[in-house]
């Protein structure tokens, strides 16, 4: 799949570095122990700035799903119809990810199905996290 | 009060009833013709020319002359997205024209400086004494204008809003075509989760809604979209009423081009090239104008909430809508049972079940939208929902909700006039994550 290549910034660099090592990490609040993704400068729960990173299981479930059929993003249009799902993380279901669910044909996705993280290759050879039904 | 100063915004709960409640009023509105796109040739149909056409119509509707205007409020936003390619910006791929069309200003945006320079009649007596730059888009902009009138910055405010669209596919070029995703887009674009395809991220809130409440998307959305098209055909200015009706029926809707299934093309508003204008004045001045004043009872801006993670959840989106509704009612001193006309924003159809249920219009509660919209929501029935036809029924001008609310309350909606009481109205631009609402009344008290 020709994923659009994410461009890391100062805040997100540790996350994308971990993805290149096939590890899924999320931000962890040192003050209140909360987890969050995508990373932000402060904790969404207690507003603390002291955040580090924590490895997570890479297990999740499909919250909901649609199918991209006429995307505004020409790079992804080549893959249409393309699953676009929202996956919650089992470690903390408040965290969710977009997913294309490689290996599952469009319109054959079951909401609630268990998934696990997979690391797929972008056009520039870098890795990106996606999710597969298990 | 400037557009940089955000203290004028009523963007949180606990502010109480607005101190300007009933002190300002809409006195007129006007629309230019609506073109699907500017053709690049007709210099009498540019966005700049259309500003004059719409403004003259609004002034005439109010019974005013250009020299009566002392406040000019222009939103210079590029609605099609300044960085989204050839449908949004004339340059750099095409050469500009002779002045005054030697830049984007006048073609795809219009600033107050451009209008004042190219419509001398408007300021012939140096009557325009207040013309702030960068006035916000229509929902916030009308609130800003009302607040300026309340604060004494001007007595007769002219607010003008432009919708631009050129040849080419809307928002497919520019940054949309980029192979890389910087900034916030790194968390959604790689998987194709573009905010437009996802109806400003509400498609997935609505698919979750359908899952939770056991609702089929088409059963919920078709009656709404269909009714909006029917209502829009009763406007003499709308895109479909002036360019040919869609003749939309359920089969057409269900089989129409899918964008992000289950959302169809008819769930997305149609981009157009057009301009709308409104006259906001003091309650005192409005009494002597051509039509019955429509008083502004409250204005609200700001977010009801945001997604904690990548995609907003149903619970988060319902909570955001509920917060916006509370702000709206608090500032106006009204309650759900008091609202006669309900014209929430509908740039994407997926916004609508949520605003309907959060505002509790005509008693609709959580999970009850499908049954409500499959009842009688016709314009002359007991529940004339979205009586203006909104963006979906008129094209993406973002003006129908305001125009209809004004007309229903002053009794000038013609064929579209509701048969139920029409003394109060709610109208809005943008959904709950960046909402801007007005509450209107035919009585200032």
Coordinates of N, CA and C in Angstrom, one line a residue, chain A residues 16-94:
Chain A
X16 N 8.2 7.6 16.2 CA 8.5 7.1 14.8 C 9.8 6.3 14.9
X17 N 10.7 6.7 15.7 CA 12.0 5.9 15.9 C 11.6 4.5 16.4
X18 N 10.7 4.4 17.3 CA 10.3 3.1 17.8 C 9.6 2.3 16.8
X19 N 8.8 2.9 16.0 CA 8.1 2.2 14.9 C 9.1 1.6 13.9
X20 N 10.2 2.3 13.7 CA 11.3 1.7 12.8 C 11.9 0.5 13.4
X21 N 11.8 0.4 14.7 CA 12.3 -0.8 15.4 C 11.2 -1.9 15.7
X22 N 10.1 -1.6 15.0 CA 8.9 -2.5 15.1 C 8.4 -2.6 16.6
X23 N 8.4 -1.4 17.2 CA 7.9 -1.3 18.6 C 6.8 -0.3 18.6
X24 N 5.7 -0.6 19.3 CA 4.6 0.4 19.5 C 4.7 1.0 20.9
X25 N 4.9 2.3 20.9 CA 4.9 3.0 22.2 C 3.9 4.1 22.2
X26 N 3.5 4.5 23.4 CA 2.6 5.6 23.6 C 3.2 6.6 24.7
X27 N 2.7 7.8 24.7 CA 3.1 8.7 25.7 C 2.5 8.3 27.0
X28 N 3.3 8.5 28.1 CA 2.9 8.1 29.4 C 3.2 9.3 30.3
X29 N 2.2 9.7 31.1 CA 2.3 10.8 32.0 C 3.0 10.3 33.3
X30 N 4.1 11.0 33.6 CA 4.8 10.6 34.9 C 4.0 10.9 36.1
X31 N 3.2 12.0 36.0 CA 2.4 12.5 37.2 C 1.2 11.6 37.5
X32 N 0.4 11.3 36.5 CA -0.9 10.6 36.7 C -1.0 9.2 36.1
X33 N 0.1 8.8 35.4 CA 0.1 7.5 34.8 C -0.8 7.3 33.6
X34 N -1.3 8.4 33.1 CA -2.2 8.3 32.0 C -1.4 8.0 30.7
X35 N -2.1 7.3 29.7 CA -1.4 7.0 28.4 C -2.1 7.9 27.4
X36 N -1.4 8.3 26.3 CA -2.0 9.0 25.3 C -1.3 8.9 23.9
X37 N -2.1 9.0 22.9 CA -1.7 8.9 21.5 C -2.7 9.6 20.7
X38 N -2.3 10.5 19.7 CA -1.0 10.9 19.4 C -0.4 11.7 20.5
X39 N 1.0 11.9 20.4 CA 1.7 12.6 21.5 C 1.3 14.1 21.5
X40 N 1.3 14.7 22.6 CA 1.0 16.1 22.8 C 2.0 16.7 23.8
X41 N 2.1 18.0 23.8 CA 3.1 18.6 24.8 C 2.8 18.4 26.2
X42 N 1.5 18.2 26.5 CA 1.1 18.0 27.9 C 0.1 16.8 28.1
X43 N 0.0 16.4 29.3 CA -1.0 15.3 29.6 C -2.4 15.8 29.4
X44 N -3.2 15.1 28.7 CA -4.6 15.5 28.5 C -5.4 15.4 29.8
X45 N -5.0 14.6 30.7 CA -5.8 14.4 31.9 C -5.4 15.3 33.1
X46 N -4.1 15.5 33.3 CA -3.7 16.3 34.4 C -2.9 17.6 34.0
X47 N -2.6 17.8 32.7 CA -1.9 18.9 32.2 C -0.4 18.9 32.6
X48 N 0.1 17.9 33.1 CA 1.5 17.8 33.4 C 2.4 17.8 32.1
X49 N 3.5 18.4 32.3 CA 4.5 18.4 31.1 C 5.4 17.2 31.1
X50 N 5.5 16.6 32.3 CA 6.5 15.5 32.4 C 5.9 14.2 31.8
X51 N 6.3 14.0 30.5 CA 5.8 12.8 29.8 C 7.0 12.0 29.3
X52 N 6.8 10.6 29.5 CA 7.8 9.8 28.9 C 7.1 8.8 27.9
X53 N 7.7 7.7 27.6 CA 7.1 6.8 26.6 C 7.0 5.4 27.2
X54 N 6.0 4.6 26.8 CA 5.8 3.3 27.4 C 5.5 2.3 26.2
X55 N 6.1 1.2 26.2 CA 5.8 0.1 25.3 C 4.4 -0.4 25.6
X56 N 3.6 -0.7 24.6 CA 2.3 -1.3 24.8 C 2.1 -2.6 24.0
X57 N 1.0 -3.3 24.3 CA 0.9 -4.6 23.8 C 0.8 -4.8 22.3
X58 N 0.3 -3.8 21.6 CA 0.0 -3.9 20.2 C -1.2 -4.8 19.9
X59 N -2.1 -4.9 20.9 CA -3.3 -5.7 20.7 C -4.5 -4.7 20.8
X60 N -5.5 -4.9 20.0 CA -6.6 -4.0 20.0 C -7.9 -4.6 19.5
X61 N -8.9 -3.8 19.3 CA -10.2 -4.2 18.7 C -10.7 -3.1 17.8
X62 N -11.5 -3.5 16.8 CA -12.1 -2.6 15.8 C -13.3 -1.9 16.5
X63 N -13.2 -0.6 16.6 CA -14.3 0.2 17.1 C -15.3 0.5 16.1
X64 N -14.9 0.9 14.9 CA -15.8 1.2 13.8 C -15.0 1.1 12.5
X65 N -15.7 1.2 11.4 CA -15.0 1.0 10.1 C -15.8 1.6 9.0
X66 N -15.1 2.1 8.0 CA -15.7 2.6 6.7 C -14.8 2.1 5.6
X67 N -15.2 2.6 4.4 CA -14.4 2.2 3.2 C -14.1 3.5 2.4
X68 N -12.9 3.8 2.2 CA -12.5 5.0 1.3 C -12.8 4.6 -0.1
X69 N -13.6 5.3 -0.8 CA -13.9 5.0 -2.2 C -13.6 6.2 -3.2
X70 N -13.5 7.4 -2.6 CA -13.2 8.6 -3.5 C -12.4 9.6 -2.6
X71 N -11.2 9.2 -2.3 CA -10.4 10.0 -1.3 C -10.0 11.3 -1.9
X72 N -9.9 12.3 -1.0 CA -9.3 13.6 -1.4 C -7.8 13.5 -1.5
X73 N -7.2 12.4 -1.1 CA -5.8 12.2 -1.1 C -5.4 11.4 -2.3
X74 N -4.9 11.9 -3.4 CA -4.6 11.1 -4.5 C -3.6 10.0 -4.3
X75 N -2.7 10.2 -3.4 CA -1.7 9.1 -3.1 C -2.4 7.8 -2.7
X76 N -3.5 8.0 -1.9 CA -4.2 6.8 -1.3 C -5.3 6.3 -2.3
X77 N -5.6 7.1 -3.3 CA -6.7 6.8 -4.2 C -6.4 5.5 -5.0
X78 N -5.1 5.3 -5.2 CA -4.7 4.1 -6.0 C -5.2 2.8 -5.3
X79 N -5.4 2.8 -4.0 CA -5.7 1.6 -3.3 C -7.2 1.4 -3.1
X80 N -8.0 2.3 -3.6 CA -9.5 2.3 -3.4 C -10.1 1.1 -4.1
X81 N -11.1 0.5 -3.5 CA -11.7 0.8 -2.2 C -10.7 0.3 -1.1
X82 N -10.6 1.1 -0.1 CA -9.7 0.8 1.0 C -10.3 0.9 2.3
X83 N -10.1 -0.2 3.1 CA -10.6 -0.1 4.5 C -10.1 1.1 5.3
X84 N -10.9 1.7 6.0 CA -10.4 2.7 7.0 C -11.2 2.5 8.3
X85 N -10.4 1.9 9.2 CA -11.1 1.6 10.5 C -10.5 2.4 11.6
X86 N -11.2 2.4 12.8 CA -10.7 2.9 14.0 C -10.5 1.8 15.0
X87 N -9.3 1.6 15.5 CA -9.0 0.5 16.4 C -8.6 1.1 17.7
X88 N -9.2 0.5 18.8 CA -8.9 0.9 20.1 C -7.8 0.0 20.7
X89 N -7.0 0.5 21.5 CA -5.8 -0.2 22.1 C -6.3 -0.9 23.4
X90 N -6.0 -2.2 23.5 CA -6.4 -2.9 24.7 C -5.8 -2.4 26.0
X91 N -4.6 -1.9 25.9 CA -4.0 -1.4 27.1 C -4.7 -0.2 27.7
X92 N -5.4 0.6 26.8 CA -6.2 1.7 27.2 C -7.1 2.1 26.1
X93 N -8.4 1.6 26.2 CA -9.3 1.8 25.0 C -9.6 3.3 24.7
X94 N -9.2 4.2 25.6 CA -9.3 5.6 25.2 C -8.4 6.0 24.1

